């Protein structure tokens, strides 16, 4: 299903997935004074990308004449408390230990990221670390290396599975892992692409920053996450077609990101290009007897500056 543009209005209406429609309907039917709004939890997610036709899991230069990208997606388990059964990118909530100022760091500084994200420096540090930690926990991809210009290329040794497990059970922090292994976080490998906040009608809410990163050469994104029933490398076109056929369900931010990826012709150039990043918080509306998620975005899917949404 594609988003519906409303003429002369600074927003798009996205058809509401049935799995969240009942909650939205209940919220709309509740008197405004009785509505409960949960605070959103800071979180980060990462779109892992490679060129169409790239060689191996790590992508590469691609075949001559190839254009566009593939993205790594998770099909979330139906038992998950948030976005069950939906297509999503690796990611999750900020952990208290993501605030560690001692994390070995390369690339743009926390102050640089704070300016880019429009948040305090401590918050920027947490979000960037959470993004890298979550993508390692969920699919085994590590955006770090032994030097500021290298990336770990081989994570096939079983010891890496143990490292992931110790992050998941909180026996070590991401900073402790990097320090012990003599690695530095490569923040220069990530680019911020969007900022979405879960609608107030949802009982579980996230304040999510969307990052993008090229899949490191030599690494393999796996399917070991217990939060997903399957994973896949896919093109935006295939994913949007699956959504239109009813075989894939996406929330508005995921659909918007996929639509933007469908317009990428050269990956490195797109990652290097700054894009407008403004907060987007959809809200439920009923139109023509159908529930929609109304989202303040422009024609390219970018959030609108404050006062325009």
Coordinates of N, CA, C and O in Angstrom, one line a residue, residues 86-269:
X86 N 6.1 -7.1 11.6 CA 6.4 -6.1 10.6 C 7.9 -6.2 10.1 O 8.7 -6.7 10.7
X87 N 8.1 -5.6 8.9 CA 9.4 -5.4 8.4 C 10.1 -4.2 9.1 O 9.5 -3.2 9.3
X88 N 11.4 -4.4 9.5 CA 12.1 -3.3 10.2 C 13.6 -3.5 9.9 O 14.0 -4.4 9.3
X89 N 14.3 -2.5 10.4 CA 15.7 -2.5 10.3 C 16.3 -2.9 11.7 O 15.6 -2.7 12.7
X90 N 17.5 -3.3 11.8 CA 18.1 -3.6 13.1 C 18.2 -2.4 13.9 O 18.5 -1.3 13.4
X91 N 17.8 -2.5 15.2 CA 17.8 -1.4 16.1 C 17.2 -1.6 17.4 O 16.6 -2.7 17.6
X92 N 17.2 -0.6 18.3 CA 16.5 -0.8 19.5 C 16.8 0.4 20.4 O 17.4 1.4 20.0
X93 N 16.3 0.3 21.7 CA 16.4 1.4 22.6 C 17.8 1.6 23.1 O 18.7 0.7 23.2
X94 N 18.0 2.9 23.6 CA 19.3 3.3 24.2 C 19.4 2.6 25.5 O 18.5 2.5 26.3
X95 N 20.6 2.0 25.8 CA 20.9 1.4 27.1 C 21.6 2.4 27.9 O 22.4 3.2 27.4
X96 N 21.5 2.3 29.3 CA 22.1 3.3 30.1 C 23.6 3.3 29.9 O 24.3 4.4 30.1
X97 N 24.2 2.2 29.6 CA 25.7 2.1 29.4 C 26.2 2.7 28.1 O 27.4 2.8 27.8
X98 N 25.2 3.0 27.2 CA 25.6 3.7 25.9 C 26.1 5.1 26.2 O 26.6 5.7 25.2
X99 N 25.9 5.6 27.4 CA 26.4 6.9 27.7 C 27.9 7.0 28.1 O 28.4 8.0 28.4
X100 N 28.5 5.8 28.1 CA 29.9 5.7 28.5 C 30.8 6.7 27.7 O 31.0 6.5 26.5
X101 N 31.4 7.7 28.3 CA 32.3 8.6 27.6 C 33.6 8.0 27.2 O 34.4 8.6 26.5
X102 N 33.9 6.8 27.7 CA 35.2 6.2 27.5 C 35.2 5.3 26.3 O 36.2 4.6 26.0
X103 N 34.1 5.2 25.5 CA 34.1 4.3 24.3 C 35.1 4.8 23.3 O 35.2 6.0 23.0
X104 N 36.0 3.9 22.9 CA 37.0 4.3 21.9 C 36.3 4.8 20.6 O 35.4 4.1 20.1
X105 N 36.7 5.9 20.1 CA 35.9 6.7 19.1 C 36.7 7.2 18.0 O 37.8 7.7 18.2
X106 N 36.2 7.0 16.8 CA 36.9 7.5 15.6 C 35.8 8.1 14.7 O 34.6 7.7 14.7
X107 N 36.2 9.2 13.9 CA 35.2 9.8 13.1 C 34.6 11.1 13.8 O 35.2 11.6 14.7
X108 N 33.5 11.6 13.3 CA 32.9 12.8 13.9 C 32.7 12.6 15.4 O 32.3 11.5 15.8
X109 N 33.0 13.6 16.1 CA 33.0 13.6 17.6 C 31.6 13.6 18.1 O 30.6 14.0 17.3
X110 N 31.3 13.3 19.4 CA 30.0 13.5 19.9 C 29.5 14.9 19.7 O 28.3 15.1 19.5
X111 N 30.4 15.9 19.8 CA 29.9 17.3 19.6 C 29.5 17.5 18.2 O 28.5 18.2 17.9
X112 N 30.2 16.9 17.2 CA 29.8 17.0 15.8 C 28.4 16.3 15.6 O 27.6 16.9 14.9
X113 N 28.2 15.2 16.2 CA 27.0 14.4 16.1 C 25.9 15.2 16.8 O 24.7 15.2 16.3
X114 N 26.2 15.9 17.9 CA 25.1 16.7 18.6 C 24.6 17.8 17.7 O 23.4 18.0 17.6
X115 N 25.5 18.4 16.9 CA 25.1 19.5 16.0 C 24.3 18.9 14.9 O 23.3 19.5 14.4
X116 N 24.7 17.7 14.4 CA 24.0 17.1 13.3 C 22.6 16.7 13.7 O 21.6 16.8 13.0
X117 N 22.5 16.1 14.9 CA 21.2 15.5 15.4 C 20.3 16.6 16.0 O 19.1 16.4 16.2
X118 N 20.9 17.7 16.4 CA 20.2 18.7 17.1 C 19.8 18.3 18.5 O 18.7 18.7 19.0
X119 N 20.7 17.6 19.2 CA 20.5 17.2 20.6 C 21.7 17.5 21.4 O 22.7 18.0 20.9
X120 N 21.6 17.3 22.7 CA 22.8 17.5 23.6 C 23.9 16.5 23.3 O 23.6 15.4 22.7
X121 N 25.1 16.9 23.6 CA 26.2 16.0 23.3 C 26.1 14.6 23.9 O 26.4 13.6 23.3
X122 N 25.7 14.6 25.2 CA 25.5 13.3 25.8 C 24.5 12.4 25.1 O 24.7 11.2 25.0
X123 N 23.4 13.0 24.7 CA 22.4 12.3 24.0 C 22.9 11.8 22.6 O 22.6 10.7 22.2
X124 N 23.7 12.6 21.9 CA 24.2 12.2 20.7 C 25.2 11.0 20.8 O 25.1 10.1 20.0
X125 N 26.0 11.0 21.9 CA 26.9 9.9 22.1 C 26.1 8.6 22.4 O 26.4 7.6 21.8
X126 N 25.0 8.7 23.2 CA 24.2 7.5 23.4 C 23.6 7.0 22.2 O 23.6 5.8 22.0
X127 N 23.1 7.9 21.3 CA 22.4 7.4 20.1 C 23.3 6.7 19.1 O 23.0 5.7 18.5
X128 N 24.5 7.3 18.9 CA 25.4 6.7 18.0 C 26.0 5.4 18.5 O 26.0 4.4 17.7
X129 N 26.3 5.3 19.8 CA 26.7 4.1 20.4 C 25.6 3.0 20.3 O 25.9 1.8 20.0
X130 N 24.4 3.4 20.6 CA 23.3 2.5 20.6 C 23.0 1.9 19.2 O 22.8 0.7 19.0
X131 N 23.2 2.8 18.2 CA 23.0 2.3 16.8 C 24.0 1.2 16.5 O 23.7 0.2 15.9
X132 N 25.3 1.5 16.8 CA 26.4 0.5 16.5 C 26.2 -0.8 17.3 O 26.4 -1.9 16.8
X133 N 25.9 -0.6 18.6 CA 25.7 -1.8 19.4 C 24.5 -2.7 19.0 O 24.6 -3.9 18.9
X134 N 23.4 -2.0 18.6 CA 22.2 -2.8 18.2 C 22.4 -3.6 16.9 O 22.0 -4.7 16.8
X135 N 23.1 -3.0 16.0 CA 23.3 -3.6 14.7 C 24.3 -4.8 14.9 O 24.2 -5.9 14.2
X136 N 25.2 -4.7 15.9 CA 26.1 -5.9 16.2 C 25.3 -7.0 16.9 O 25.4 -8.1 16.6
X137 N 24.5 -6.6 17.9 CA 23.7 -7.5 18.6 C 22.7 -8.3 17.7 O 22.5 -9.5 17.8
X138 N 22.0 -7.6 16.8 CA 20.9 -8.1 16.1 C 21.3 -8.9 14.8 O 20.6 -9.8 14.4
X139 N 22.4 -8.5 14.2 CA 22.8 -9.2 13.0 C 24.3 -9.4 12.8 O 24.7 -9.9 11.7
X140 N 25.1 -9.2 13.9 CA 26.5 -9.5 13.8 C 27.4 -8.6 13.0 O 28.5 -9.1 12.6
X141 N 26.9 -7.4 12.7 CA 27.7 -6.5 11.9 C 28.4 -5.5 12.8 O 27.7 -4.8 13.6
X142 N 29.7 -5.4 12.8 CA 30.4 -4.5 13.7 C 31.0 -3.3 13.0 O 31.9 -3.5 12.1
X143 N 30.6 -2.1 13.3 CA 31.1 -0.9 12.7 C 32.2 -0.4 13.5 O 32.2 0.7 14.1
X144 N 33.3 -1.2 13.5 CA 34.5 -0.8 14.3 C 35.7 -1.5 13.7 O 35.6 -2.4 12.9
X145 N 36.9 -1.0 14.1 CA 38.1 -1.6 13.5 C 39.3 -1.3 14.5 O 39.2 -0.6 15.5
X146 N 40.4 -1.9 14.2 CA 41.6 -1.7 15.0 C 42.2 -0.4 14.9 O 43.0 0.0 15.8
X147 N 41.9 0.4 13.8 CA 42.4 1.7 13.7 C 41.3 2.6 13.1 O 40.3 2.1 12.6
X148 N 41.4 3.9 13.1 CA 40.4 4.8 12.6 C 40.1 4.7 11.1 O 39.1 5.2 10.7
X149 N 40.9 3.9 10.4 CA 40.7 3.8 8.9 C 40.5 2.3 8.5 O 40.6 2.0 7.4
X150 N 40.3 1.4 9.5 CA 40.1 0.0 9.2 C 38.8 -0.5 9.9 O 38.2 0.2 10.8
X151 N 38.2 -1.6 9.3 CA 37.0 -2.2 9.8 C 37.3 -3.7 10.0 O 38.0 -4.3 9.1
X152 N 36.8 -4.2 11.1 CA 37.0 -5.7 11.3 C 36.3 -6.4 10.1 O 35.2 -6.1 9.7
X153 N 37.1 -7.3 9.5 CA 36.6 -8.0 8.3 C 36.1 -9.4 8.5 O 35.3 -9.9 7.7
X154 N 36.6 -10.1 9.5 CA 36.2 -11.5 9.7 C 35.6 -11.7 11.1 O 36.4 -11.6 12.1
X155 N 34.3 -12.0 11.1 CA 33.7 -12.2 12.4 C 33.1 -13.6 12.5 O 32.1 -13.9 13.2
X156 N 33.8 -14.6 11.8 CA 33.3 -15.9 11.7 C 33.7 -16.8 12.9 O 33.1 -17.8 13.2
X157 N 34.7 -16.4 13.7 CA 35.1 -17.1 14.8 C 34.0 -17.2 15.8 O 33.4 -16.2 16.1
X158 N 33.8 -18.4 16.4 CA 32.7 -18.5 17.4 C 32.8 -17.5 18.6 O 31.8 -17.2 19.3
X159 N 34.0 -17.0 18.9 CA 34.2 -16.1 20.0 C 33.3 -14.8 19.8 O 32.9 -14.2 20.8
X160 N 33.0 -14.5 18.5 CA 32.2 -13.3 18.3 C 30.8 -13.5 18.7 O 30.1 -12.6 19.2
X161 N 30.3 -14.7 18.6 CA 28.9 -15.0 19.1 C 28.9 -14.9 20.6 O 27.9 -14.4 21.1
X162 N 29.9 -15.2 21.3 CA 30.0 -15.1 22.7 C 30.0 -13.6 23.1 O 29.4 -13.2 24.1
X163 N 30.7 -12.8 22.3 CA 30.7 -11.4 22.5 C 29.3 -10.8 22.4 O 28.9 -9.9 23.2
X164 N 28.6 -11.2 21.4 CA 27.2 -10.7 21.2 C 26.3 -11.1 22.4 O 25.5 -10.3 22.9
X165 N 26.5 -12.4 22.8 CA 25.7 -12.9 23.9 C 25.9 -12.1 25.2 O 25.0 -11.8 25.9
X166 N 27.2 -11.7 25.4 CA 27.5 -11.0 26.6 C 26.9 -9.5 26.6 O 26.7 -8.9 27.6
X167 N 26.7 -9.0 25.4 CA 26.0 -7.7 25.3 C 24.6 -7.9 25.5 O 23.9 -7.1 26.3
X168 N 24.0 -8.9 25.0 CA 22.5 -9.1 25.2 C 22.2 -9.4 26.6 O 21.1 -9.0 27.1
X169 N 23.0 -10.2 27.3 CA 22.7 -10.5 28.8 C 23.3 -9.4 29.7 O 23.2 -9.5 30.9
X170 N 23.9 -8.3 29.1 CA 24.3 -7.2 29.9 C 25.5 -7.5 30.8 O 25.7 -6.8 31.8
X171 N 26.3 -8.6 30.5 CA 27.5 -8.8 31.3 C 28.6 -8.0 30.9 O 29.7 -7.9 31.6
X172 N 28.5 -7.3 29.7 CA 29.5 -6.3 29.3 C 28.8 -5.3 28.5 O 27.8 -5.5 27.9
X173 N 29.4 -4.1 28.5 CA 28.9 -3.0 27.7 C 29.6 -3.0 26.3 O 30.7 -3.6 26.1
X174 N 29.1 -2.2 25.4 CA 29.7 -2.1 24.1 C 31.1 -1.5 24.2 O 32.0 -1.9 23.5
X175 N 31.2 -0.5 25.1 CA 32.5 0.2 25.3 C 33.5 -0.8 25.8 O 34.7 -0.8 25.4
X176 N 33.1 -1.6 26.8 CA 34.0 -2.6 27.4 C 34.5 -3.6 26.3 O 35.7 -4.0 26.3
X177 N 33.6 -4.0 25.4 CA 33.9 -5.0 24.4 C 35.0 -4.3 23.5 O 36.0 -5.0 23.2
X178 N 34.8 -3.1 23.0 CA 35.7 -2.5 22.1 C 37.1 -2.3 22.8 O 38.1 -2.5 22.2
X179 N 37.1 -1.8 24.0 CA 38.3 -1.5 24.7 C 39.1 -2.8 24.9 O 40.4 -2.8 24.6
X180 N 38.5 -3.9 25.3 CA 39.2 -5.1 25.6 C 39.8 -5.7 24.3 O 40.9 -6.3 24.3
X181 N 39.1 -5.5 23.1 CA 39.6 -6.1 21.9 C 40.4 -5.1 21.1 O 40.9 -5.4 20.0
X182 N 40.7 -3.9 21.7 CA 41.5 -3.0 21.0 C 40.9 -2.4 19.7 O 41.6 -2.1 18.7
X183 N 39.6 -2.1 19.8 CA 38.9 -1.6 18.6 C 38.4 -0.2 18.9 O 38.2 0.2 20.0
X184 N 38.1 0.5 17.8 CA 37.5 1.9 17.9 C 36.2 1.9 17.1 O 36.1 1.3 16.0
X185 N 35.2 2.6 17.6 CA 34.0 2.7 17.0 C 34.2 3.7 15.8 O 34.7 4.8 15.9
X186 N 33.7 3.2 14.6 CA 33.9 4.0 13.3 C 32.6 4.8 13.1 O 31.7 4.4 12.3
X187 N 32.5 5.9 13.8 CA 31.2 6.7 13.6 C 31.2 7.4 12.2 O 30.1 7.8 11.8
X188 N 32.3 7.4 11.5 CA 32.3 8.0 10.2 C 31.6 7.1 9.2 O 31.3 7.5 8.0
X189 N 31.3 5.8 9.6 CA 30.7 4.9 8.7 C 29.1 5.1 8.7 O 28.4 4.5 7.9
X190 N 28.6 5.9 9.6 CA 27.2 6.1 9.7 C 26.8 7.5 9.3 O 27.5 8.5 9.4
X191 N 25.6 7.5 8.7 CA 25.0 8.8 8.3 C 23.6 8.8 8.8 O 22.8 7.8 8.8
X192 N 23.1 10.0 9.4 CA 21.8 10.1 9.9 C 20.8 10.4 8.8 O 21.2 11.2 7.9
X193 N 19.7 9.8 8.8 CA 18.7 10.0 7.7 C 17.3 10.4 8.1 O 16.6 11.0 7.3
X194 N 16.9 10.2 9.3 CA 15.6 10.6 9.7 C 15.4 10.5 11.2 O 16.2 9.9 11.9
X195 N 14.4 11.1 11.7 CA 14.0 11.1 13.2 C 12.5 11.0 13.3 O 11.8 11.9 12.9
X196 N 12.0 9.9 13.7 CA 10.6 9.6 13.9 C 10.2 9.3 15.3 O 11.0 8.6 16.0
X197 N 9.1 9.7 15.8 CA 8.6 9.4 17.1 C 7.3 8.7 17.0 O 6.4 9.1 16.2
X198 N 7.1 7.6 17.8 CA 5.9 6.8 17.8 C 4.7 7.6 18.1 O 4.7 8.5 19.0
X199 N 3.6 7.4 17.4 CA 2.4 8.2 17.7 C 1.9 8.1 19.2 O 2.2 7.1 19.8
X200 N 1.2 9.1 19.7 CA 0.8 9.1 21.1 C -0.2 8.1 21.4 O -0.5 7.8 22.5
X201 N -0.9 7.5 20.4 CA -1.9 6.5 20.6 C -1.3 5.1 20.9 O -2.0 4.2 21.4
X202 N 0.0 4.9 20.8 CA 0.6 3.6 21.0 C 1.0 3.5 22.5 O 1.6 4.5 23.0
X203 N 0.8 2.4 23.1 CA 1.2 2.2 24.5 C 2.7 2.1 24.7 O 3.2 2.3 25.8
X204 N 3.4 1.6 23.7 CA 4.9 1.5 23.7 C 5.4 2.4 22.7 O 5.2 2.3 21.5
X205 N 6.2 3.4 23.1 CA 6.7 4.5 22.1 C 8.2 4.6 22.1 O 8.9 4.4 23.1
X206 N 8.7 5.0 20.9 CA 10.1 5.2 20.7 C 10.4 6.5 20.0 O 9.6 7.0 19.2
X207 N 11.5 7.2 20.4 CA 12.0 8.4 19.8 C 13.2 7.9 19.0 O 14.3 7.8 19.6
X208 N 13.0 7.6 17.7 CA 14.0 6.9 17.0 C 14.7 7.7 15.9 O 14.1 8.4 15.1
X209 N 16.0 7.5 15.9 CA 16.9 8.1 14.9 C 17.3 7.0 13.9 O 17.7 5.9 14.3
X210 N 17.1 7.3 12.6 CA 17.4 6.4 11.6 C 18.8 6.7 11.0 O 19.0 7.8 10.5
X211 N 19.7 5.7 11.1 CA 21.0 5.9 10.5 C 21.2 4.9 9.3 O 20.4 4.0 9.2
X212 N 22.1 5.2 8.5 CA 22.4 4.4 7.3 C 23.9 4.1 7.3 O 24.7 4.9 7.7
X213 N 24.3 2.9 6.9 CA 25.7 2.5 6.8 C 25.9 1.5 5.7 O 25.1 0.7 5.4
X214 N 27.1 1.7 5.0 CA 27.4 0.7 4.0 C 27.8 -0.6 4.7 O 28.5 -0.6 5.7
X215 N 27.4 -1.8 4.2 CA 27.7 -3.1 4.8 C 29.3 -3.3 4.7 O 29.8 -3.2 3.6
X216 N 30.0 -3.5 5.8 CA 31.4 -3.6 5.7 C 31.8 -4.8 4.9 O 31.3 -5.9 5.0
X217 N 32.8 -4.6 4.1 CA 33.3 -5.7 3.2 C 33.9 -6.9 4.1 O 34.6 -6.6 5.0
X218 N 33.5 -8.1 3.7 CA 34.0 -9.3 4.4 C 33.1 -9.7 5.6 O 33.2 -10.9 6.0
X219 N 32.3 -8.9 6.1 CA 31.3 -9.3 7.2 C 30.1 -9.8 6.6 O 29.7 -9.6 5.4
X220 N 29.3 -10.6 7.4 CA 28.1 -11.2 7.0 C 27.0 -10.9 8.0 O 27.1 -11.1 9.2
X221 N 25.9 -10.3 7.5 CA 24.7 -10.1 8.3 C 24.0 -11.4 8.5 O 23.6 -12.0 7.5
X222 N 23.7 -11.8 9.7 CA 23.1 -13.1 9.9 C 21.6 -13.0 10.4 O 21.1 -12.0 10.6
X223 N 21.1 -14.2 10.7 CA 19.7 -14.3 11.2 C 19.6 -14.9 12.6 O 18.6 -15.5 12.9
X224 N 20.5 -14.6 13.4 CA 20.5 -15.1 14.8 C 19.7 -14.4 15.8 O 19.5 -14.8 16.9
X225 N 19.1 -13.2 15.4 CA 18.3 -12.4 16.3 C 17.0 -13.2 16.7 O 16.3 -13.7 15.8
X226 N 16.8 -13.2 18.0 CA 15.5 -13.9 18.4 C 14.3 -13.0 18.2 O 13.2 -13.5 18.4
X227 N 14.5 -11.8 17.8 CA 13.4 -10.8 17.5 C 12.8 -11.0 16.1 O 11.8 -10.4 15.8
X228 N 13.5 -11.7 15.3 CA 13.1 -11.9 13.9 C 12.8 -13.3 13.5 O 13.5 -14.2 13.9
X229 N 11.8 -13.5 12.7 CA 11.5 -14.9 12.2 C 12.3 -15.2 10.9 O 12.6 -16.3 10.5
X230 N 12.7 -14.1 10.2 CA 13.6 -14.2 9.0 C 14.2 -12.9 8.7 O 13.7 -11.8 9.2
X231 N 15.3 -12.9 8.0 CA 16.0 -11.7 7.5 C 16.2 -11.8 6.0 O 16.1 -12.9 5.4
X232 N 16.5 -10.7 5.4 CA 16.7 -10.7 4.0 C 17.4 -9.5 3.5 O 17.3 -8.4 4.1
X233 N 18.2 -9.7 2.4 CA 18.7 -8.5 1.6 C 17.7 -8.4 0.5 O 17.4 -9.3 -0.2
X234 N 17.2 -7.2 0.3 CA 16.2 -7.0 -0.7 C 16.3 -5.6 -1.2 O 16.9 -4.7 -0.6
X235 N 15.8 -5.4 -2.4 CA 15.8 -4.0 -3.0 C 14.5 -3.3 -2.5 O 13.5 -3.9 -2.2
X236 N 14.6 -2.0 -2.5 CA 13.3 -1.2 -2.2 C 12.2 -1.6 -3.1 O 11.0 -1.7 -2.6
X237 N 12.4 -1.8 -4.4 CA 11.3 -2.1 -5.3 C 10.6 -3.4 -4.9 O 9.4 -3.5 -4.9
X238 N 11.4 -4.5 -4.6 CA 10.8 -5.8 -4.2 C 10.0 -5.6 -2.9 O 9.0 -6.2 -2.7
X239 N 10.6 -4.8 -2.0 CA 9.9 -4.7 -0.7 C 8.6 -3.9 -0.8 O 7.6 -4.3 -0.2
X240 N 8.6 -2.9 -1.6 CA 7.3 -2.1 -1.8 C 6.3 -2.9 -2.6 O 5.1 -2.8 -2.3
X241 N 6.8 -3.8 -3.5 CA 5.9 -4.6 -4.2 C 5.2 -5.7 -3.3 O 4.0 -6.0 -3.4
X242 N 6.1 -6.2 -2.4 CA 5.5 -7.1 -1.4 C 4.5 -6.5 -0.5 O 3.5 -7.1 -0.1
X243 N 4.8 -5.2 -0.1 CA 3.8 -4.5 0.7 C 2.5 -4.3 -0.1 O 1.4 -4.5 0.5
X244 N 2.6 -4.0 -1.4 CA 1.4 -3.8 -2.2 C 0.6 -5.0 -2.3 O -0.7 -5.0 -2.4
X245 N 1.3 -6.2 -2.3 CA 0.6 -7.5 -2.4 C 0.1 -8.0 -1.1 O -0.5 -9.1 -1.0
X246 N 0.4 -7.3 0.0 CA 0.0 -7.8 1.3 C 0.9 -8.8 1.9 O 0.6 -9.4 3.0
X247 N 2.1 -8.9 1.4 CA 3.1 -9.9 1.9 C 4.1 -9.3 2.8 O 4.9 -10.0 3.4
X248 N 4.1 -8.0 3.0 CA 5.0 -7.3 3.9 C 4.2 -6.1 4.5 O 3.5 -5.4 3.8
X249 N 4.4 -5.9 5.8 CA 3.8 -4.8 6.5 C 4.8 -3.9 7.1 O 5.8 -4.4 7.7
X250 N 4.7 -2.6 6.8 CA 5.7 -1.6 7.3 C 4.9 -0.5 8.0 O 3.9 0.0 7.5
X251 N 5.5 0.0 9.0 CA 5.1 1.3 9.6 C 5.5 2.5 8.8 O 6.4 2.3 8.0
X252 N 4.9 3.6 8.9 CA 5.2 4.8 8.0 C 6.7 5.1 7.9 O 7.2 5.4 6.8
X253 N 7.5 5.1 9.0 CA 8.9 5.5 8.9 C 9.6 4.5 8.0 O 10.5 4.9 7.2
X254 N 9.4 3.2 8.2 CA 10.0 2.2 7.4 C 9.7 2.3 6.0 O 10.6 2.3 5.1
X255 N 8.4 2.5 5.7 CA 8.0 2.7 4.3 C 8.7 3.9 3.7 O 9.2 3.9 2.5
X256 N 8.7 5.0 4.4 CA 9.3 6.2 3.9 C 10.8 6.0 3.6 O 11.3 6.5 2.6
X257 N 11.5 5.4 4.5 CA 12.9 5.1 4.3 C 13.1 4.2 3.1 O 14.0 4.5 2.3
X258 N 12.3 3.2 2.9 CA 12.4 2.3 1.7 C 12.2 3.1 0.5 O 12.8 2.9 -0.6
X259 N 11.2 4.0 0.5 CA 10.9 4.8 -0.7 C 12.1 5.7 -1.1 O 12.5 5.8 -2.2
X260 N 12.7 6.2 0.0 CA 13.9 7.1 -0.3 C 15.1 6.2 -0.8 O 15.8 6.7 -1.8
X261 N 15.2 5.0 -0.3 CA 16.3 4.1 -0.8 C 16.1 3.8 -2.3 O 17.0 3.5 -3.0
X262 N 14.8 3.7 -2.7 CA 14.5 3.4 -4.1 C 15.0 4.5 -5.0 O 15.1 4.2 -6.3
X263 N 15.3 5.6 -4.5 CA 15.8 6.7 -5.4 C 17.4 6.8 -5.4 O 17.9 7.7 -6.0
X264 N 18.0 6.0 -4.6 CA 19.5 6.0 -4.5 C 20.1 5.4 -5.8 O 19.8 4.2 -6.1
X265 N 21.0 6.1 -6.4 CA 21.7 5.6 -7.6 C 23.1 5.3 -7.3 O 23.7 4.3 -7.8
X266 N 23.7 6.1 -6.4 CA 25.2 5.9 -6.1 C 25.3 5.9 -4.6 O 25.1 7.0 -3.9
X267 N 25.6 4.8 -3.9 CA 25.5 4.7 -2.5 C 26.5 5.6 -1.7 O 26.0 6.3 -0.8
X268 N 27.7 5.7 -2.1 CA 28.7 6.5 -1.4 C 28.3 8.0 -1.4 O 28.4 8.7 -0.5
X269 N 27.8 8.4 -2.6 CA 27.4 9.8 -2.8 C 26.2 10.1 -1.9 O 26.1 11.2 -1.3

